Amino acid sequence: MREPSGVEGVKPERGRRHLIVANWKMNKTRPEALAFRDTFAREAEALGGVEIAIAPPYPFLPDLESSGGAWSLAGQDCSAEARGAFTGEVSAEMLASCGCRYVILGHSERRKHFHESGALLSGKLRQARQAGLVPIFCVGETLEERREGLTREVLRRQVEATENDPPEAPIVVAYEPVWAIGTGQNATPAQAQESIADIRTLLAGRVDLRVLYGGSVTAENASSLASRKGIDGFLVGGASLDSPGFAGICRSCP
Ligand code: PGA
């Protein structure tokens, strides 16, 4: 079992590469998605040092499959229900059948705009497991919560949704401070490292845990974050929309 870490944290385990996830959110048309795929497929040949996953909008999932296996696919969300009369929902099983390996759950945009609660997220987590998907579970505090010194408490509350998840199942947690998402104001490496160490302590019973940082990651700031122990990779929004920029982030990881 992996040791819980202090602020120093741990680098990706020996032989394990950084995981870099592109979260496209609700961006791109299908022609734009296809153009990205074709350009990035050429770039990705030289990016074997990292593990890459792409989370496009649902309709583009089959288009975005990597022919050479250079990246895997991720869903941006899934339903807490298995199937049935839930118009507009997408199940974990559907994602798996479209080739997804990962699913992002609990992104702060979903928590905020769609009022996703811990109870709902534990249902989504259960569905993801049943479908064999690896969750990328997002947590992070707002600026107000940070200013009030509540960051640790917020993270503790948010990870409670993983309580019933089997401890031996692989899980990726993305630490994404809400104030850093899409703002151009990334957390400093020290801030990211501190909260990531807290997350590792909270989830000390997990056998296979990777913790990513997300929030205004760019090709310019990626290497100072990636070189910090304990940061196993990135969840990238805006800077993942452009193929050279995203490849630059992937190249920045040691
Ligand atoms: P950003 O988004 O990189 O545009 O800040 C990150 C995310 O929301 O996952």
mmCIF file of C-alpha atoms and ligand atoms in Angstrom:
data_model
loop_
_atom_site.group_PDB
_atom_site.id
_atom_site.type_symbol
_atom_site.label_atom_id
_atom_site.label_comp_id
_atom_site.label_asym_id
_atom_site.label_seq_id
_atom_site.Cartn_x
_atom_site.Cartn_y
_atom_site.Cartn_z
ATOM 1 C CA MET A 1 0.000 0.000 0.000
ATOM 2 C CA ARG A 2 1.108 3.513 -0.733
ATOM 3 C CA GLU A 3 2.206 5.574 2.211
ATOM 4 C CA PRO A 4 0.174 8.660 2.994
ATOM 5 C CA SER A 5 2.426 11.579 2.312
ATOM 6 C CA GLY A 6 3.199 14.849 3.957
ATOM 7 C CA VAL A 7 3.625 18.098 2.089
ATOM 8 C CA GLU A 8 6.484 16.511 0.191
ATOM 9 C CA GLY A 9 4.050 13.983 -1.256
ATOM 10 C CA VAL A 10 5.240 11.408 -3.750
ATOM 11 C CA LYS A 11 6.093 11.534 -7.403
ATOM 12 C CA PRO A 12 4.213 9.179 -9.688
ATOM 13 C CA GLU A 13 5.182 5.688 -8.629
ATOM 14 C CA ARG A 14 8.248 4.239 -10.215
ATOM 15 C CA GLY A 15 7.414 3.384 -13.785
ATOM 16 C CA ARG A 16 4.142 5.280 -13.637
ATOM 17 C CA ARG A 17 3.791 8.237 -15.931
ATOM 18 C CA HIS A 18 2.081 11.538 -15.279
ATOM 19 C CA LEU A 19 -1.564 11.477 -16.390
ATOM 20 C CA ILE A 20 -2.631 14.486 -18.453
ATOM 21 C CA VAL A 21 -6.373 14.812 -19.084
ATOM 22 C CA ALA A 22 -7.939 17.189 -21.620
ATOM 23 C CA ASN A 23 -11.344 18.399 -20.485
ATOM 24 C CA TRP A 24 -12.937 20.081 -23.484
ATOM 25 C CA LYS A 25 -16.131 20.989 -21.602
ATOM 26 C CA MET A 26 -18.818 22.246 -24.045
ATOM 27 C CA ASN A 27 -16.467 23.368 -26.790
ATOM 28 C CA LYS A 28 -15.781 22.504 -30.437
ATOM 29 C CA THR A 29 -17.943 21.388 -33.331
ATOM 30 C CA ARG A 30 -17.446 17.955 -34.864
ATOM 31 C CA PRO A 31 -15.182 19.265 -37.689
ATOM 32 C CA GLU A 32 -13.072 21.051 -35.080
ATOM 33 C CA ALA A 33 -12.871 17.881 -32.984
ATOM 34 C CA LEU A 34 -11.740 15.881 -36.030
ATOM 35 C CA ALA A 35 -9.130 18.491 -36.899
ATOM 36 C CA PHE A 36 -7.743 18.327 -33.343
ATOM 37 C CA ARG A 37 -7.614 14.537 -33.515
ATOM 38 C CA ASP A 38 -5.638 14.541 -36.749
ATOM 39 C CA THR A 39 -3.133 17.152 -35.603
ATOM 40 C CA PHE A 40 -2.741 15.723 -32.121
ATOM 41 C CA ALA A 41 -2.266 12.187 -33.466
ATOM 42 C CA ARG A 42 0.957 13.436 -35.112
ATOM 43 C CA GLU A 43 2.114 15.275 -31.976
ATOM 44 C CA ALA A 44 1.280 12.345 -29.695
ATOM 45 C CA GLU A 45 3.824 10.074 -31.362
ATOM 46 C CA ALA A 46 6.529 11.923 -29.445
ATOM 47 C CA LEU A 47 4.674 12.080 -26.126
ATOM 48 C CA GLY A 48 5.186 8.570 -24.816
ATOM 49 C CA GLY A 49 6.546 9.886 -21.504
ATOM 50 C CA VAL A 50 3.068 10.697 -20.197
ATOM 51 C CA GLU A 51 -0.318 8.999 -20.139
ATOM 52 C CA ILE A 52 -2.924 11.079 -21.988
ATOM 53 C CA ALA A 53 -6.713 11.049 -21.818
ATOM 54 C CA ILE A 54 -9.138 13.221 -23.762
ATOM 55 C CA ALA A 55 -12.642 14.065 -22.526
ATOM 56 C CA PRO A 56 -14.513 15.515 -25.505
ATOM 57 C CA PRO A 57 -18.248 16.244 -25.512
ATOM 58 C CA TYR A 58 -20.202 12.957 -25.730
ATOM 59 C CA PRO A 59 -21.108 13.094 -29.454
ATOM 60 C CA PHE A 60 -17.434 13.140 -30.449
ATOM 61 C CA LEU A 61 -16.283 10.202 -28.333
ATOM 62 C CA PRO A 62 -16.215 7.610 -31.140
ATOM 63 C CA ASP A 63 -14.462 10.127 -33.434
ATOM 64 C CA LEU A 64 -11.788 10.830 -30.857
ATOM 65 C CA GLU A 65 -10.666 7.271 -30.324
ATOM 66 C CA SER A 66 -6.913 7.046 -30.903
ATOM 67 C CA SER A 67 -6.130 4.588 -33.674
ATOM 68 C CA GLY A 68 -2.649 3.881 -32.299
ATOM 69 C CA GLY A 69 -3.602 3.907 -28.616
ATOM 70 C CA ALA A 70 -1.656 7.134 -27.934
ATOM 71 C CA TRP A 71 -4.420 8.372 -25.626
ATOM 72 C CA SER A 72 -7.503 7.028 -23.928
ATOM 73 C CA LEU A 73 -10.987 8.511 -23.757
ATOM 74 C CA ALA A 74 -12.814 9.977 -20.782
ATOM 75 C CA GLY A 75 -16.425 10.971 -20.300
ATOM 76 C CA GLN A 76 -17.027 14.421 -18.814
ATOM 77 C CA ASP A 77 -19.740 13.050 -16.523
ATOM 78 C CA CYS A 78 -22.157 10.131 -16.259
ATOM 79 C CA SER A 79 -25.591 9.491 -14.851
ATOM 80 C CA ALA A 80 -26.190 8.177 -11.344
ATOM 81 C CA GLU A 81 -28.748 5.835 -12.943
ATOM 82 C CA ALA A 82 -27.924 2.696 -14.892
ATOM 83 C CA ARG A 83 -30.486 3.140 -17.696
ATOM 84 C CA GLY A 84 -34.056 4.042 -18.406
ATOM 85 C CA ALA A 85 -36.365 7.027 -18.798
ATOM 86 C CA PHE A 86 -33.895 9.824 -18.038
ATOM 87 C CA THR A 87 -33.963 12.011 -21.131
ATOM 88 C CA GLY A 88 -30.629 13.666 -21.845
ATOM 89 C CA GLU A 89 -28.621 11.505 -19.471
ATOM 90 C CA VAL A 90 -25.631 9.391 -20.508
ATOM 91 C CA SER A 91 -24.861 6.219 -18.576
ATOM 92 C CA ALA A 92 -21.472 4.941 -17.477
ATOM 93 C CA GLU A 93 -22.098 1.772 -19.477
ATOM 94 C CA MET A 94 -22.636 3.844 -22.650
ATOM 95 C CA LEU A 95 -19.317 5.586 -22.065
ATOM 96 C CA ALA A 96 -17.546 2.276 -21.559
ATOM 97 C CA SER A 97 -19.135 0.919 -24.756
ATOM 98 C CA CYS A 98 -17.750 3.968 -26.622
ATOM 99 C CA GLY A 99 -14.234 3.079 -25.482
ATOM 100 C CA CYS A 100 -13.880 5.302 -22.407
ATOM 101 C CA ARG A 101 -11.413 4.305 -19.741
ATOM 102 C CA TYR A 102 -12.074 7.274 -17.434
ATOM 103 C CA VAL A 103 -14.992 9.443 -16.378
ATOM 104 C CA ILE A 104 -14.749 12.889 -14.772
ATOM 105 C CA LEU A 105 -17.105 13.183 -11.798
ATOM 106 C CA GLY A 106 -17.941 16.088 -9.526
ATOM 107 C CA HIS A 107 -16.367 18.838 -11.611
ATOM 108 C CA SER A 108 -16.968 22.158 -9.847
ATOM 109 C CA GLU A 109 -18.966 23.416 -12.840
ATOM 110 C CA ARG A 110 -21.372 20.519 -12.364
ATOM 111 C CA ARG A 111 -21.463 21.029 -8.609
ATOM 112 C CA LYS A 112 -22.238 24.729 -9.124
ATOM 113 C CA HIS A 113 -24.492 24.899 -12.195
ATOM 114 C CA PHE A 114 -26.240 21.543 -11.815
ATOM 115 C CA HIS A 115 -26.275 21.408 -8.013
ATOM 116 C CA GLU A 116 -24.535 18.054 -7.795
ATOM 117 C CA SER A 117 -24.440 16.838 -4.207
ATOM 118 C CA GLY A 118 -22.207 14.320 -2.467
ATOM 119 C CA ALA A 119 -25.096 11.824 -2.433
ATOM 120 C CA LEU A 120 -25.585 12.152 -6.190
ATOM 121 C CA LEU A 121 -21.844 11.801 -6.764
ATOM 122 C CA SER A 122 -21.615 8.607 -4.759
ATOM 123 C CA GLY A 123 -24.357 7.219 -7.054
ATOM 124 C CA LYS A 124 -22.359 8.271 -10.116
ATOM 125 C CA LEU A 125 -19.261 6.698 -8.658
ATOM 126 C CA ARG A 126 -21.124 3.426 -8.143
ATOM 127 C CA GLN A 127 -22.280 3.455 -11.772
ATOM 128 C CA ALA A 128 -18.774 4.220 -12.999
ATOM 129 C CA ARG A 129 -17.401 1.226 -11.061
ATOM 130 C CA GLN A 130 -20.076 -1.095 -12.364
ATOM 131 C CA ALA A 131 -19.151 -0.099 -15.901
ATOM 132 C CA GLY A 132 -15.433 -0.608 -15.230
ATOM 133 C CA LEU A 133 -14.552 3.078 -15.635
ATOM 134 C CA VAL A 134 -11.843 4.759 -13.582
ATOM 135 C CA PRO A 135 -13.264 7.902 -11.953
ATOM 136 C CA ILE A 136 -11.480 11.235 -12.073
ATOM 137 C CA PHE A 137 -13.109 12.688 -8.987
ATOM 138 C CA CYS A 138 -12.840 16.489 -8.744
ATOM 139 C CA VAL A 139 -12.572 18.435 -5.515
ATOM 140 C CA GLY A 140 -11.623 21.997 -4.663
ATOM 141 C CA GLU A 141 -12.517 25.046 -2.622
ATOM 142 C CA THR A 142 -13.882 28.432 -3.680
ATOM 143 C CA LEU A 143 -11.874 31.611 -3.094
ATOM 144 C CA GLU A 144 -14.163 32.540 -0.221
ATOM 145 C CA GLU A 145 -13.627 29.151 1.431
ATOM 146 C CA ARG A 146 -9.860 29.490 1.044
ATOM 147 C CA ARG A 147 -9.896 32.987 2.528
ATOM 148 C CA GLU A 148 -11.888 31.716 5.488
ATOM 149 C CA GLY A 149 -9.367 28.933 6.075
ATOM 150 C CA LEU A 150 -11.898 26.240 5.149
ATOM 151 C CA THR A 151 -9.962 24.516 2.348
ATOM 152 C CA ARG A 152 -9.107 21.380 4.311
ATOM 153 C CA GLU A 153 -12.647 21.050 5.643
ATOM 154 C CA VAL A 154 -14.152 21.456 2.159
ATOM 155 C CA LEU A 155 -11.852 18.757 0.762
ATOM 156 C CA ARG A 156 -12.739 16.431 3.641
ATOM 157 C CA ARG A 157 -16.449 16.909 2.984
ATOM 158 C CA GLN A 158 -16.097 16.430 -0.761
ATOM 159 C CA VAL A 159 -14.100 13.193 -0.544
ATOM 160 C CA GLU A 160 -16.792 11.716 1.719
ATOM 161 C CA ALA A 161 -18.675 10.831 -1.479
ATOM 162 C CA THR A 162 -15.993 8.190 -2.141
ATOM 163 C CA GLU A 163 -16.587 6.476 1.215
ATOM 164 C CA ASN A 164 -18.394 3.444 -0.198
ATOM 165 C CA ASP A 165 -16.052 3.051 -3.129
ATOM 166 C CA PRO A 166 -13.890 -0.096 -2.827
ATOM 167 C CA PRO A 167 -10.487 0.954 -1.422
ATOM 168 C CA GLU A 168 -8.606 -1.338 -3.785
ATOM 169 C CA ALA A 169 -10.222 0.144 -6.921
ATOM 170 C CA PRO A 170 -8.050 2.628 -8.831
ATOM 171 C CA ILE A 171 -9.126 6.218 -8.378
ATOM 172 C CA VAL A 172 -7.863 9.532 -9.733
ATOM 173 C CA VAL A 173 -8.649 12.651 -7.717
ATOM 174 C CA ALA A 174 -8.291 16.061 -9.355
ATOM 175 C CA TYR A 175 -7.580 18.927 -6.985
ATOM 176 C CA GLU A 176 -9.084 21.909 -8.766
ATOM 177 C CA PRO A 177 -9.417 25.070 -6.684
ATOM 178 C CA VAL A 178 -12.514 26.782 -8.079
ATOM 179 C CA TRP A 179 -10.754 30.153 -8.087
ATOM 180 C CA ALA A 180 -8.103 28.793 -10.444
ATOM 181 C CA ILE A 181 -10.433 27.291 -13.053
ATOM 182 C CA GLY A 182 -10.578 29.306 -16.265
ATOM 183 C CA THR A 183 -9.247 32.398 -14.494
ATOM 184 C CA GLY A 184 -5.623 32.391 -15.618
ATOM 185 C CA GLN A 185 -4.690 32.388 -11.934
ATOM 186 C CA ASN A 186 -3.245 28.953 -11.240
ATOM 187 C CA ALA A 187 -2.478 27.760 -7.725
ATOM 188 C CA THR A 188 1.197 28.096 -6.860
ATOM 189 C CA PRO A 189 3.069 24.792 -6.825
ATOM 190 C CA ALA A 190 3.241 25.083 -3.005
ATOM 191 C CA GLN A 191 -0.532 25.641 -2.672
ATOM 192 C CA ALA A 192 -1.290 22.738 -5.011
ATOM 193 C CA GLN A 193 1.170 20.492 -3.216
ATOM 194 C CA GLU A 194 -0.232 21.306 0.205
ATOM 195 C CA SER A 195 -3.846 20.515 -0.703
ATOM 196 C CA ILE A 196 -2.806 17.426 -2.621
ATOM 197 C CA ALA A 197 -0.950 16.193 0.455
ATOM 198 C CA ASP A 198 -4.154 16.768 2.471
ATOM 199 C CA ILE A 199 -6.134 14.748 -0.070
ATOM 200 C CA ARG A 200 -3.617 11.913 0.175
ATOM 201 C CA THR A 201 -3.947 11.921 3.943
ATOM 202 C CA LEU A 202 -7.758 11.903 3.707
ATOM 203 C CA LEU A 203 -7.620 8.988 1.275
ATOM 204 C CA ALA A 204 -4.763 7.141 2.956
ATOM 205 C CA GLY A 205 -6.693 3.866 2.767
ATOM 206 C CA ARG A 206 -6.765 3.890 -1.031
ATOM 207 C CA VAL A 207 -4.436 1.377 -2.623
ATOM 208 C CA ASP A 208 -4.221 2.941 -6.095
ATOM 209 C CA LEU A 209 -4.584 6.709 -5.862
ATOM 210 C CA ARG A 210 -3.349 9.317 -8.287
ATOM 211 C CA VAL A 211 -3.880 13.012 -7.579
ATOM 212 C CA LEU A 212 -3.921 15.556 -10.384
ATOM 213 C CA TYR A 213 -3.900 19.330 -10.248
ATOM 214 C CA GLY A 214 -6.308 21.379 -12.379
ATOM 215 C CA GLY A 215 -6.898 25.116 -12.791
ATOM 216 C CA SER A 216 -5.340 27.346 -15.469
ATOM 217 C CA VAL A 217 -2.613 24.853 -16.361
ATOM 218 C CA THR A 218 -0.706 25.978 -19.452
ATOM 219 C CA ALA A 219 2.409 24.918 -21.320
ATOM 220 C CA GLU A 220 4.140 27.788 -19.493
ATOM 221 C CA ASN A 221 3.320 26.839 -15.888
ATOM 222 C CA ALA A 222 3.057 23.042 -16.262
ATOM 223 C CA SER A 223 6.671 22.126 -15.629
ATOM 224 C CA SER A 224 6.956 23.989 -12.310
ATOM 225 C CA LEU A 225 3.848 22.118 -11.096
ATOM 226 C CA ALA A 226 4.733 18.737 -12.605
ATOM 227 C CA SER A 227 8.171 18.685 -11.025
ATOM 228 C CA ARG A 228 6.601 18.849 -7.542
ATOM 229 C CA LYS A 229 6.393 15.584 -5.704
ATOM 230 C CA GLY A 230 2.852 14.367 -5.211
ATOM 231 C CA ILE A 231 1.398 15.956 -8.349
ATOM 232 C CA ASP A 232 0.662 12.991 -10.602
ATOM 233 C CA GLY A 233 -0.555 15.002 -13.591
ATOM 234 C CA PHE A 234 -3.100 17.566 -14.723
ATOM 235 C CA LEU A 235 -6.725 18.069 -15.610
ATOM 236 C CA VAL A 236 -6.595 20.746 -18.300
ATOM 237 C CA GLY A 237 -9.519 22.820 -19.577
ATOM 238 C CA GLY A 238 -8.894 25.862 -21.793
ATOM 239 C CA ALA A 239 -5.328 24.975 -22.747
ATOM 240 C CA SER A 240 -6.388 21.513 -23.940
ATOM 241 C CA LEU A 241 -8.461 22.888 -26.807
ATOM 242 C CA ASP A 242 -5.473 23.689 -28.924
ATOM 243 C CA SER A 243 -3.379 20.741 -30.046
ATOM 244 C CA PRO A 244 0.118 22.353 -29.894
ATOM 245 C CA GLY A 245 -0.668 23.923 -26.494
ATOM 246 C CA PHE A 246 -1.904 20.638 -25.064
ATOM 247 C CA ALA A 247 1.100 18.790 -26.491
ATOM 248 C CA GLY A 248 3.306 21.435 -24.858
ATOM 249 C CA ILE A 249 1.772 20.638 -21.458
ATOM 250 C CA CYS A 250 2.364 16.929 -22.039
ATOM 251 C CA ARG A 251 5.992 17.632 -22.963
ATOM 252 C CA SER A 252 6.507 19.679 -19.771
ATOM 253 C CA CYS A 253 6.118 16.661 -17.527
ATOM 254 C CA PRO A 254 9.342 14.944 -16.476
HETATM 255 P P1 PGA B 1 -8.898 25.376 -16.946
HETATM 256 O O1 PGA B 1 -10.005 24.289 -16.520
HETATM 257 O O2 PGA B 1 -7.663 24.611 -17.304
HETATM 258 O O3 PGA B 1 -9.501 26.080 -18.139
HETATM 259 O O4 PGA B 1 -8.710 26.277 -15.792
HETATM 260 C C1 PGA B 1 -9.659 23.173 -15.761
HETATM 261 C C2 PGA B 1 -10.878 22.334 -15.514
HETATM 262 O O5 PGA B 1 -11.958 22.905 -15.326
HETATM 263 O O6 PGA B 1 -10.816 21.101 -15.492
#
